[in-house]
Amino acid sequence: MKRITAHQWTLMSSLLLLGPALRLLPHAAAQQAGRAAWLGALTALPLLLLYARFLSRFWATRPAGTGLGEAALQLLGARWGRAALYVLAGWLLFYGGFVLRSGADRLVVTVYPQSAPAVFTLSMGLCCLLAALGSARSLARTAALLWPIVTGILLLLLLVSLKGMDRSNLFPVTLLDLPALLRASLPVMDVLGLGLFLPLFFLGFVEPGTGPAAQRTRWLLAESLLLTLLMLTVVGNFGAELVGRLSQPFFTLVRNLVFFRSLERIEALVVSCWVFPDFLLASLCIFAAQYCLRLALGANPLQDRGNRLERGRLRWLIPLCAFAAILVGLLLAPGLFSLRLLSERTIPFLNLALSFLTVPVFYLVGKHRKAL
């Protein structure tokens, strides 16, 4: 089996969180902290570094080739381990369907207002199915190819937007803003926690000697600075009150840019680029979900050697998982209000809980069962 390199694994972590970052951060952080929202990523950084340290020490005790799915069976035992895998697979498919639905909504709101979200949900879901039928290494290599393009565009737009900032939208920030800053750090932890958690499912495919905290400190520092720049630019241009009311503040900012004066509808080009992070994130969710289900049913997905739907290895679960995610995306949140409620309340809460509680629970149960 050809393995994922540590560098590819890190870039996969970086690209998958860009979609949730633009969907959640400027808006949710501004609602919680007002003009101090741009400091939310730096406020969350110490706790994130501690959690990454815990992951590093925890995975140092695990056998080589062990991902999160294998850890569930090893530490919780066969019965409870399978139950945990079913729960994780269910969440991954639900979240993957939500990613398909929210990505479709972004295209409809910003570029194709006369279109139906179902068209984009279905087409993106079928593309994710093709990706999930491939190997984990193919997904990682795709992330490595797309990351410089998407991140480069994001950095260029943010740097160009710096000149339009109003200092009064960002200062003053005092100690009295500390409680609001702590609340603003929660959406940041939700986004970066996903970047720490989801790649754990793929550790069995990573080159030996690469733990979940390999390069994690530098990765967290870099991502925190990027998210700080994002919120600094958006809040600095629009002000916290307006950002808190806008559903897509970053893309509204792009629409007002004059950097590409010679091009029409530059926001359409930028929104189209954000199809790539959504595609990767949904594909990773589908791949990780089928991996969990196949482990729970006794197969060993690490032994896959092709794209055939081999019955003995339960690869027929891959299209089944993809169709389940597509169905969730088609049926989920038929109205904009319900989608916004899911996006701002339900999904962040569940994602935050699973990202930061799953591994500690495995650790405590493993300690109790003397499996560590």
PDB file of N, CA and C in Angstrom, residues 180-271:
ATOM      1  N   ALA A 180     -16.079  38.090  26.268  1.00  0.00           N
ATOM      2  CA  ALA A 180     -16.538  37.980  24.880  1.00  0.00           C
ATOM      3  C   ALA A 180     -15.491  37.289  24.015  1.00  0.00           C
ATOM      4  N   LEU A 181     -14.218  37.565  24.284  1.00  0.00           N
ATOM      5  CA  LEU A 181     -13.150  36.910  23.522  1.00  0.00           C
ATOM      6  C   LEU A 181     -13.147  35.410  23.743  1.00  0.00           C
ATOM      7  N   LEU A 182     -13.400  34.993  24.967  1.00  0.00           N
ATOM      8  CA  LEU A 182     -13.453  33.562  25.261  1.00  0.00           C
ATOM      9  C   LEU A 182     -14.607  32.908  24.510  1.00  0.00           C
ATOM     10  N   ARG A 183     -15.721  33.603  24.402  1.00  0.00           N
ATOM     11  CA  ARG A 183     -16.845  33.062  23.628  1.00  0.00           C
ATOM     12  C   ARG A 183     -16.503  33.024  22.140  1.00  0.00           C
ATOM     13  N   ALA A 184     -15.785  34.045  21.665  1.00  0.00           N
ATOM     14  CA  ALA A 184     -15.401  34.085  20.257  1.00  0.00           C
ATOM     15  C   ALA A 184     -14.401  33.004  19.900  1.00  0.00           C
ATOM     16  N   SER A 185     -13.684  32.486  20.904  1.00  0.00           N
ATOM     17  CA  SER A 185     -12.709  31.429  20.627  1.00  0.00           C
ATOM     18  C   SER A 185     -13.384  30.098  20.324  1.00  0.00           C
ATOM     19  N   LEU A 186     -14.652  29.929  20.716  1.00  0.00           N
ATOM     20  CA  LEU A 186     -15.337  28.648  20.494  1.00  0.00           C
ATOM     21  C   LEU A 186     -15.499  28.312  19.011  1.00  0.00           C
ATOM     22  N   PRO A 187     -15.976  29.237  18.157  1.00  0.00           N
ATOM     23  CA  PRO A 187     -16.040  28.876  16.732  1.00  0.00           C
ATOM     24  C   PRO A 187     -14.674  28.606  16.123  1.00  0.00           C
ATOM     25  N   VAL A 188     -13.640  29.269  16.630  1.00  0.00           N
ATOM     26  CA  VAL A 188     -12.278  28.992  16.150  1.00  0.00           C
ATOM     27  C   VAL A 188     -11.872  27.578  16.539  1.00  0.00           C
ATOM     28  N   MET A 189     -12.165  27.199  17.783  1.00  0.00           N
ATOM     29  CA  MET A 189     -11.841  25.845  18.225  1.00  0.00           C
ATOM     30  C   MET A 189     -12.641  24.809  17.439  1.00  0.00           C
ATOM     31  N   ASP A 190     -13.862  25.160  17.062  1.00  0.00           N
ATOM     32  CA  ASP A 190     -14.671  24.251  16.258  1.00  0.00           C
ATOM     33  C   ASP A 190     -13.995  23.990  14.908  1.00  0.00           C
ATOM     34  N   VAL A 191     -13.507  25.046  14.266  1.00  0.00           N
ATOM     35  CA  VAL A 191     -12.888  24.909  12.947  1.00  0.00           C
ATOM     36  C   VAL A 191     -11.545  24.188  13.042  1.00  0.00           C
ATOM     37  N   LEU A 192     -10.679  24.651  13.933  1.00  0.00           N
ATOM     38  CA  LEU A 192      -9.355  24.033  14.046  1.00  0.00           C
ATOM     39  C   LEU A 192      -9.437  22.653  14.693  1.00  0.00           C
ATOM     40  N   GLY A 193     -10.433  22.446  15.556  1.00  0.00           N
ATOM     41  CA  GLY A 193     -10.628  21.113  16.131  1.00  0.00           C
ATOM     42  C   GLY A 193     -10.969  20.102  15.057  1.00  0.00           C
ATOM     43  N   LEU A 194     -11.746  20.519  14.054  1.00  0.00           N
ATOM     44  CA  LEU A 194     -12.049  19.628  12.934  1.00  0.00           C
ATOM     45  C   LEU A 194     -10.777  19.274  12.175  1.00  0.00           C
ATOM     46  N   GLY A 195      -9.882  20.271  12.017  1.00  0.00           N
ATOM     47  CA  GLY A 195      -8.623  20.020  11.340  1.00  0.00           C
ATOM     48  C   GLY A 195      -7.707  19.083  12.105  1.00  0.00           C
ATOM     49  N   LEU A 196      -7.873  19.022  13.424  1.00  0.00           N
ATOM     50  CA  LEU A 196      -7.108  18.070  14.230  1.00  0.00           C
ATOM     51  C   LEU A 196      -7.761  16.696  14.275  1.00  0.00           C
ATOM     52  N   PHE A 197      -9.090  16.661  14.258  1.00  0.00           N
ATOM     53  CA  PHE A 197      -9.833  15.424  14.510  1.00  0.00           C
ATOM     54  C   PHE A 197     -10.014  14.559  13.269  1.00  0.00           C
ATOM     55  N   LEU A 198     -10.529  15.141  12.185  1.00  0.00           N
ATOM     56  CA  LEU A 198     -10.860  14.329  11.013  1.00  0.00           C
ATOM     57  C   LEU A 198      -9.644  13.594  10.437  1.00  0.00           C
ATOM     58  N   PRO A 199      -8.463  14.207  10.354  1.00  0.00           N
ATOM     59  CA  PRO A 199      -7.309  13.466   9.818  1.00  0.00           C
ATOM     60  C   PRO A 199      -6.898  12.265  10.668  1.00  0.00           C
ATOM     61  N   LEU A 200      -7.362  12.167  11.925  1.00  0.00           N
ATOM     62  CA  LEU A 200      -7.007  11.007  12.754  1.00  0.00           C
ATOM     63  C   LEU A 200      -7.539   9.706  12.161  1.00  0.00           C
ATOM     64  N   PHE A 201      -8.636   9.773  11.402  1.00  0.00           N
ATOM     65  CA  PHE A 201      -9.171   8.574  10.771  1.00  0.00           C
ATOM     66  C   PHE A 201      -8.212   8.012   9.723  1.00  0.00           C
ATOM     67  N   PHE A 202      -7.295   8.828   9.235  1.00  0.00           N
ATOM     68  CA  PHE A 202      -6.419   8.442   8.132  1.00  0.00           C
ATOM     69  C   PHE A 202      -5.007   8.095   8.587  1.00  0.00           C
ATOM     70  N   LEU A 203      -4.788   8.030   9.891  1.00  0.00           N
ATOM     71  CA  LEU A 203      -3.436   7.767  10.381  1.00  0.00           C
ATOM     72  C   LEU A 203      -2.926   6.390   9.979  1.00  0.00           C
ATOM     73  N   GLY A 204      -3.815   5.427   9.767  1.00  0.00           N
ATOM     74  CA  GLY A 204      -3.375   4.115   9.337  1.00  0.00           C
ATOM     75  C   GLY A 204      -2.746   4.132   7.957  1.00  0.00           C
ATOM     76  N   PHE A 205      -3.040   5.169   7.170  1.00  0.00           N
ATOM     77  CA  PHE A 205      -2.494   5.276   5.816  1.00  0.00           C
ATOM     78  C   PHE A 205      -1.221   6.121   5.762  1.00  0.00           C
ATOM     79  N   VAL A 206      -0.858   6.720   6.896  1.00  0.00           N
ATOM     80  CA  VAL A 206       0.268   7.657   6.905  1.00  0.00           C
ATOM     81  C   VAL A 206       1.575   6.903   7.115  1.00  0.00           C
ATOM     82  N   GLU A 207       2.639   7.445   6.557  1.00  0.00           N
ATOM     83  CA  GLU A 207       3.951   6.830   6.703  1.00  0.00           C
ATOM     84  C   GLU A 207       4.283   6.586   8.167  1.00  0.00           C
ATOM     85  N   PRO A 208       4.922   5.464   8.487  1.00  0.00           N
ATOM     86  CA  PRO A 208       5.292   5.165   9.881  1.00  0.00           C
ATOM     87  C   PRO A 208       6.142   6.282  10.476  1.00  0.00           C
ATOM     88  N   GLY A 209       5.914   6.520  11.769  1.00  0.00           N
ATOM     89  CA  GLY A 209       6.670   7.554  12.466  1.00  0.00           C
ATOM     90  C   GLY A 209       6.011   8.912  12.468  1.00  0.00           C
ATOM     91  N   THR A 210       4.855   9.032  11.790  1.00  0.00           N
ATOM     92  CA  THR A 210       4.123  10.304  11.760  1.00  0.00           C
ATOM     93  C   THR A 210       2.968  10.240  12.743  1.00  0.00           C
ATOM     94  N   GLY A 211       3.048  10.990  13.831  1.00  0.00           N
ATOM     95  CA  GLY A 211       1.962  11.039  14.800  1.00  0.00           C
ATOM     96  C   GLY A 211       1.041  12.198  14.513  1.00  0.00           C
ATOM     97  N   PRO A 212      -0.092  12.271  15.176  1.00  0.00           N
ATOM     98  CA  PRO A 212      -1.056  13.329  14.905  1.00  0.00           C
ATOM     99  C   PRO A 212      -0.563  14.709  15.274  1.00  0.00           C
ATOM    100  N   ALA A 213       0.499  14.817  16.088  1.00  0.00           N
ATOM    101  CA  ALA A 213       1.022  16.135  16.425  1.00  0.00           C
ATOM    102  C   ALA A 213       2.313  16.435  15.681  1.00  0.00           C
ATOM    103  N   ALA A 214       2.701  15.594  14.714  1.00  0.00           N
ATOM    104  CA  ALA A 214       3.866  15.904  13.900  1.00  0.00           C
ATOM    105  C   ALA A 214       3.578  17.201  13.141  1.00  0.00           C
ATOM    106  N   GLN A 215       4.394  18.202  13.358  1.00  0.00           N
ATOM    107  CA  GLN A 215       4.224  19.528  12.752  1.00  0.00           C
ATOM    108  C   GLN A 215       2.943  20.213  13.213  1.00  0.00           C
ATOM    109  N   ARG A 216       2.276  19.677  14.247  1.00  0.00           N
ATOM    110  CA  ARG A 216       1.003  20.267  14.667  1.00  0.00           C
ATOM    111  C   ARG A 216       1.180  21.638  15.297  1.00  0.00           C
ATOM    112  N   THR A 217       2.270  21.870  16.020  1.00  0.00           N
ATOM    113  CA  THR A 217       2.461  23.178  16.638  1.00  0.00           C
ATOM    114  C   THR A 217       2.607  24.253  15.580  1.00  0.00           C
ATOM    115  N   ARG A 218       3.479  24.006  14.612  1.00  0.00           N
ATOM    116  CA  ARG A 218       3.642  24.979  13.532  1.00  0.00           C
ATOM    117  C   ARG A 218       2.364  25.108  12.712  1.00  0.00           C
ATOM    118  N   TRP A 219       1.678  23.979  12.517  1.00  0.00           N
ATOM    119  CA  TRP A 219       0.419  24.010  11.771  1.00  0.00           C
ATOM    120  C   TRP A 219      -0.617  24.873  12.485  1.00  0.00           C
ATOM    121  N   LEU A 220      -0.762  24.692  13.783  1.00  0.00           N
ATOM    122  CA  LEU A 220      -1.732  25.486  14.545  1.00  0.00           C
ATOM    123  C   LEU A 220      -1.367  26.966  14.539  1.00  0.00           C
ATOM    124  N   LEU A 221      -0.095  27.274  14.669  1.00  0.00           N
ATOM    125  CA  LEU A 221       0.334  28.672  14.636  1.00  0.00           C
ATOM    126  C   LEU A 221       0.004  29.303  13.283  1.00  0.00           C
ATOM    127  N   ALA A 222       0.312  28.582  12.202  1.00  0.00           N
ATOM    128  CA  ALA A 222       0.056  29.122  10.869  1.00  0.00           C
ATOM    129  C   ALA A 222      -1.439  29.301  10.622  1.00  0.00           C
ATOM    130  N   GLU A 223      -2.248  28.289  10.998  1.00  0.00           N
ATOM    131  CA  GLU A 223      -3.687  28.392  10.769  1.00  0.00           C
ATOM    132  C   GLU A 223      -4.322  29.466  11.640  1.00  0.00           C
ATOM    133  N   SER A 224      -3.833  29.632  12.858  1.00  0.00           N
ATOM    134  CA  SER A 224      -4.361  30.689  13.732  1.00  0.00           C
ATOM    135  C   SER A 224      -4.068  32.067  13.157  1.00  0.00           C
ATOM    136  N   LEU A 225      -2.876  32.238  12.604  1.00  0.00           N
ATOM    137  CA  LEU A 225      -2.546  33.524  11.977  1.00  0.00           C
ATOM    138  C   LEU A 225      -3.411  33.775  10.747  1.00  0.00           C
ATOM    139  N   LEU A 226      -3.661  32.716   9.961  1.00  0.00           N
ATOM    140  CA  LEU A 226      -4.512  32.873   8.776  1.00  0.00           C
ATOM    141  C   LEU A 226      -5.935  33.255   9.169  1.00  0.00           C
ATOM    142  N   LEU A 227      -6.478  32.604  10.195  1.00  0.00           N
ATOM    143  CA  LEU A 227      -7.837  32.913  10.639  1.00  0.00           C
ATOM    144  C   LEU A 227      -7.899  34.300  11.277  1.00  0.00           C
ATOM    145  N   THR A 228      -6.826  34.689  11.959  1.00  0.00           N
ATOM    146  CA  THR A 228      -6.769  36.041  12.520  1.00  0.00           C
ATOM    147  C   THR A 228      -6.798  37.075  11.408  1.00  0.00           C
ATOM    148  N   LEU A 229      -6.018  36.838  10.349  1.00  0.00           N
ATOM    149  CA  LEU A 229      -6.014  37.756   9.205  1.00  0.00           C
ATOM    150  C   LEU A 229      -7.394  37.809   8.554  1.00  0.00           C
ATOM    151  N   LEU A 230      -8.051  36.670   8.445  1.00  0.00           N
ATOM    152  CA  LEU A 230      -9.397  36.631   7.863  1.00  0.00           C
ATOM    153  C   LEU A 230     -10.364  37.496   8.656  1.00  0.00           C
ATOM    154  N   MET A 231     -10.401  37.294   9.966  1.00  0.00           N
ATOM    155  CA  MET A 231     -11.355  38.047  10.790  1.00  0.00           C
ATOM    156  C   MET A 231     -10.947  39.510  10.918  1.00  0.00           C
ATOM    157  N   LEU A 232      -9.643  39.778  10.976  1.00  0.00           N
ATOM    158  CA  LEU A 232      -9.162  41.158  11.017  1.00  0.00           C
ATOM    159  C   LEU A 232      -9.628  41.923   9.784  1.00  0.00           C
ATOM    160  N   THR A 233      -9.505  41.297   8.624  1.00  0.00           N
ATOM    161  CA  THR A 233      -9.859  41.971   7.369  1.00  0.00           C
ATOM    162  C   THR A 233     -11.361  42.182   7.245  1.00  0.00           C
ATOM    163  N   VAL A 234     -12.133  41.155   7.531  1.00  0.00           N
ATOM    164  CA  VAL A 234     -13.583  41.264   7.356  1.00  0.00           C
ATOM    165  C   VAL A 234     -14.186  42.233   8.370  1.00  0.00           C
ATOM    166  N   VAL A 235     -13.818  42.083   9.643  1.00  0.00           N
ATOM    167  CA  VAL A 235     -14.356  42.984  10.669  1.00  0.00           C
ATOM    168  C   VAL A 235     -13.826  44.401  10.457  1.00  0.00           C
ATOM    169  N   GLY A 236     -12.554  44.521  10.064  1.00  0.00           N
ATOM    170  CA  GLY A 236     -11.977  45.843   9.841  1.00  0.00           C
ATOM    171  C   GLY A 236     -12.634  46.603   8.706  1.00  0.00           C
ATOM    172  N   ASN A 237     -13.132  45.884   7.703  1.00  0.00           N
ATOM    173  CA  ASN A 237     -13.786  46.549   6.577  1.00  0.00           C
ATOM    174  C   ASN A 237     -15.251  46.871   6.840  1.00  0.00           C
ATOM    175  N   PHE A 238     -15.977  45.944   7.482  1.00  0.00           N
ATOM    176  CA  PHE A 238     -17.416  46.101   7.614  1.00  0.00           C
ATOM    177  C   PHE A 238     -17.881  46.531   9.005  1.00  0.00           C
ATOM    178  N   GLY A 239     -17.102  46.257  10.014  1.00  0.00           N
ATOM    179  CA  GLY A 239     -17.551  46.467  11.379  1.00  0.00           C
ATOM    180  C   GLY A 239     -18.271  45.239  11.910  1.00  0.00           C
ATOM    181  N   ALA A 240     -18.146  45.009  13.216  1.00  0.00           N
ATOM    182  CA  ALA A 240     -18.661  43.772  13.810  1.00  0.00           C
ATOM    183  C   ALA A 240     -20.179  43.655  13.686  1.00  0.00           C
ATOM    184  N   GLU A 241     -20.897  44.757  13.798  1.00  0.00           N
ATOM    185  CA  GLU A 241     -22.363  44.687  13.764  1.00  0.00           C
ATOM    186  C   GLU A 241     -22.852  44.185  12.412  1.00  0.00           C
ATOM    187  N   LEU A 242     -22.276  44.713  11.328  1.00  0.00           N
ATOM    188  CA  LEU A 242     -22.698  44.285   9.992  1.00  0.00           C
ATOM    189  C   LEU A 242     -22.248  42.850   9.711  1.00  0.00           C
ATOM    190  N   VAL A 243     -21.037  42.494  10.130  1.00  0.00           N
ATOM    191  CA  VAL A 243     -20.533  41.139   9.917  1.00  0.00           C
ATOM    192  C   VAL A 243     -21.437  40.124  10.617  1.00  0.00           C
ATOM    193  N   GLY A 244     -21.921  40.481  11.804  1.00  0.00           N
ATOM    194  CA  GLY A 244     -22.800  39.592  12.550  1.00  0.00           C
ATOM    195  C   GLY A 244     -24.134  39.359  11.862  1.00  0.00           C
ATOM    196  N   ARG A 245     -24.525  40.270  10.959  1.00  0.00           N
ATOM    197  CA  ARG A 245     -25.808  40.116  10.266  1.00  0.00           C
ATOM    198  C   ARG A 245     -25.660  39.460   8.901  1.00  0.00           C
ATOM    199  N   LEU A 246     -24.481  39.553   8.303  1.00  0.00           N
ATOM    200  CA  LEU A 246     -24.275  38.991   6.968  1.00  0.00           C
ATOM    201  C   LEU A 246     -24.111  37.478   7.044  1.00  0.00           C
ATOM    202  N   SER A 247     -24.723  36.761   6.102  1.00  0.00           N
ATOM    203  CA  SER A 247     -24.592  35.300   6.091  1.00  0.00           C
ATOM    204  C   SER A 247     -23.295  34.848   5.431  1.00  0.00           C
ATOM    205  N   GLN A 248     -22.779  35.631   4.484  1.00  0.00           N
ATOM    206  CA  GLN A 248     -21.530  35.295   3.790  1.00  0.00           C
ATOM    207  C   GLN A 248     -20.636  36.539   3.775  1.00  0.00           C
ATOM    208  N   PRO A 249     -20.111  36.972   4.941  1.00  0.00           N
ATOM    209  CA  PRO A 249     -19.376  38.244   4.979  1.00  0.00           C
ATOM    210  C   PRO A 249     -18.121  38.269   4.124  1.00  0.00           C
ATOM    211  N   PHE A 250     -17.393  37.159   4.051  1.00  0.00           N
ATOM    212  CA  PHE A 250     -16.169  37.162   3.244  1.00  0.00           C
ATOM    213  C   PHE A 250     -16.489  37.364   1.770  1.00  0.00           C
ATOM    214  N   PHE A 251     -17.502  36.690   1.265  1.00  0.00           N
ATOM    215  CA  PHE A 251     -17.824  36.805  -0.152  1.00  0.00           C
ATOM    216  C   PHE A 251     -18.482  38.147  -0.458  1.00  0.00           C
ATOM    217  N   THR A 252     -19.119  38.750   0.543  1.00  0.00           N
ATOM    218  CA  THR A 252     -19.599  40.118   0.373  1.00  0.00           C
ATOM    219  C   THR A 252     -18.420  41.066   0.251  1.00  0.00           C
ATOM    220  N   LEU A 253     -17.379  40.835   1.037  1.00  0.00           N
ATOM    221  CA  LEU A 253     -16.159  41.634   0.949  1.00  0.00           C
ATOM    222  C   LEU A 253     -15.526  41.499  -0.436  1.00  0.00           C
ATOM    223  N   VAL A 254     -15.466  40.276  -0.947  1.00  0.00           N
ATOM    224  CA  VAL A 254     -14.885  40.042  -2.275  1.00  0.00           C
ATOM    225  C   VAL A 254     -15.678  40.782  -3.348  1.00  0.00           C
ATOM    226  N   ARG A 255     -16.982  40.817  -3.206  1.00  0.00           N
ATOM    227  CA  ARG A 255     -17.836  41.480  -4.197  1.00  0.00           C
ATOM    228  C   ARG A 255     -17.523  42.970  -4.280  1.00  0.00           C
ATOM    229  N   ASN A 256     -17.046  43.549  -3.178  1.00  0.00           N
ATOM    230  CA  ASN A 256     -16.766  44.981  -3.136  1.00  0.00           C
ATOM    231  C   ASN A 256     -15.332  45.333  -3.503  1.00  0.00           C
ATOM    232  N   LEU A 257     -14.494  44.345  -3.771  1.00  0.00           N
ATOM    233  CA  LEU A 257     -13.105  44.615  -4.106  1.00  0.00           C
ATOM    234  C   LEU A 257     -12.995  45.244  -5.492  1.00  0.00           C
ATOM    235  N   VAL A 258     -12.013  46.117  -5.654  1.00  0.00           N
ATOM    236  CA  VAL A 258     -11.761  46.738  -6.953  1.00  0.00           C
ATOM    237  C   VAL A 258     -10.396  46.311  -7.494  1.00  0.00           C
ATOM    238  N   PHE A 259      -9.790  45.312  -6.872  1.00  0.00           N
ATOM    239  CA  PHE A 259      -8.473  44.848  -7.313  1.00  0.00           C
ATOM    240  C   PHE A 259      -8.535  44.316  -8.738  1.00  0.00           C
ATOM    241  N   PHE A 260      -9.592  43.559  -9.038  1.00  0.00           N
ATOM    242  CA  PHE A 260      -9.765  43.013 -10.379  1.00  0.00           C
ATOM    243  C   PHE A 260     -10.800  43.849 -11.141  1.00  0.00           C
ATOM    244  N   ARG A 261     -10.507  45.139 -11.287  1.00  0.00           N
ATOM    245  CA  ARG A 261     -11.476  46.046 -11.897  1.00  0.00           C
ATOM    246  C   ARG A 261     -11.843  45.619 -13.330  1.00  0.00           C
ATOM    247  N   SER A 262     -10.915  44.960 -13.988  1.00  0.00           N
ATOM    248  CA  SER A 262     -11.170  44.595 -15.376  1.00  0.00           C
ATOM    249  C   SER A 262     -12.018  43.330 -15.517  1.00  0.00           C
ATOM    250  N   LEU A 263     -12.256  42.618 -14.408  1.00  0.00           N
ATOM    251  CA  LEU A 263     -13.042  41.396 -14.477  1.00  0.00           C
ATOM    252  C   LEU A 263     -14.416  41.620 -13.867  1.00  0.00           C
ATOM    253  N   GLU A 264     -15.442  41.054 -14.479  1.00  0.00           N
ATOM    254  CA  GLU A 264     -16.784  41.125 -13.936  1.00  0.00           C
ATOM    255  C   GLU A 264     -17.052  39.889 -13.086  1.00  0.00           C
ATOM    256  N   ARG A 265     -17.840  40.084 -12.065  1.00  0.00           N
ATOM    257  CA  ARG A 265     -18.275  38.996 -11.203  1.00  0.00           C
ATOM    258  C   ARG A 265     -17.095  38.201 -10.644  1.00  0.00           C
ATOM    259  N   ILE A 266     -16.125  38.922 -10.031  1.00  0.00           N
ATOM    260  CA  ILE A 266     -14.975  38.234  -9.461  1.00  0.00           C
ATOM    261  C   ILE A 266     -15.398  37.316  -8.333  1.00  0.00           C
ATOM    262  N   GLU A 267     -16.510  37.638  -7.645  1.00  0.00           N
ATOM    263  CA  GLU A 267     -16.954  36.771  -6.560  1.00  0.00           C
ATOM    264  C   GLU A 267     -17.361  35.396  -7.076  1.00  0.00           C
ATOM    265  N   ALA A 268     -17.825  35.322  -8.333  1.00  0.00           N
ATOM    266  CA  ALA A 268     -18.170  34.018  -8.906  1.00  0.00           C
ATOM    267  C   ALA A 268     -16.934  33.139  -9.034  1.00  0.00           C
ATOM    268  N   LEU A 269     -15.814  33.742  -9.432  1.00  0.00           N
ATOM    269  CA  LEU A 269     -14.563  32.991  -9.547  1.00  0.00           C
ATOM    270  C   LEU A 269     -14.092  32.510  -8.180  1.00  0.00           C
ATOM    271  N   VAL A 270     -14.178  33.392  -7.186  1.00  0.00           N
ATOM    272  CA  VAL A 270     -13.714  33.037  -5.841  1.00  0.00           C
ATOM    273  C   VAL A 270     -14.612  31.963  -5.231  1.00  0.00           C
ATOM    274  N   VAL A 271     -15.924  32.122  -5.370  1.00  0.00           N
ATOM    275  CA  VAL A 271     -16.848  31.121  -4.834  1.00  0.00           C
ATOM    276  C   VAL A 271     -16.602  29.774  -5.501  1.00  0.00           C
TER     277      VAL A 271
END
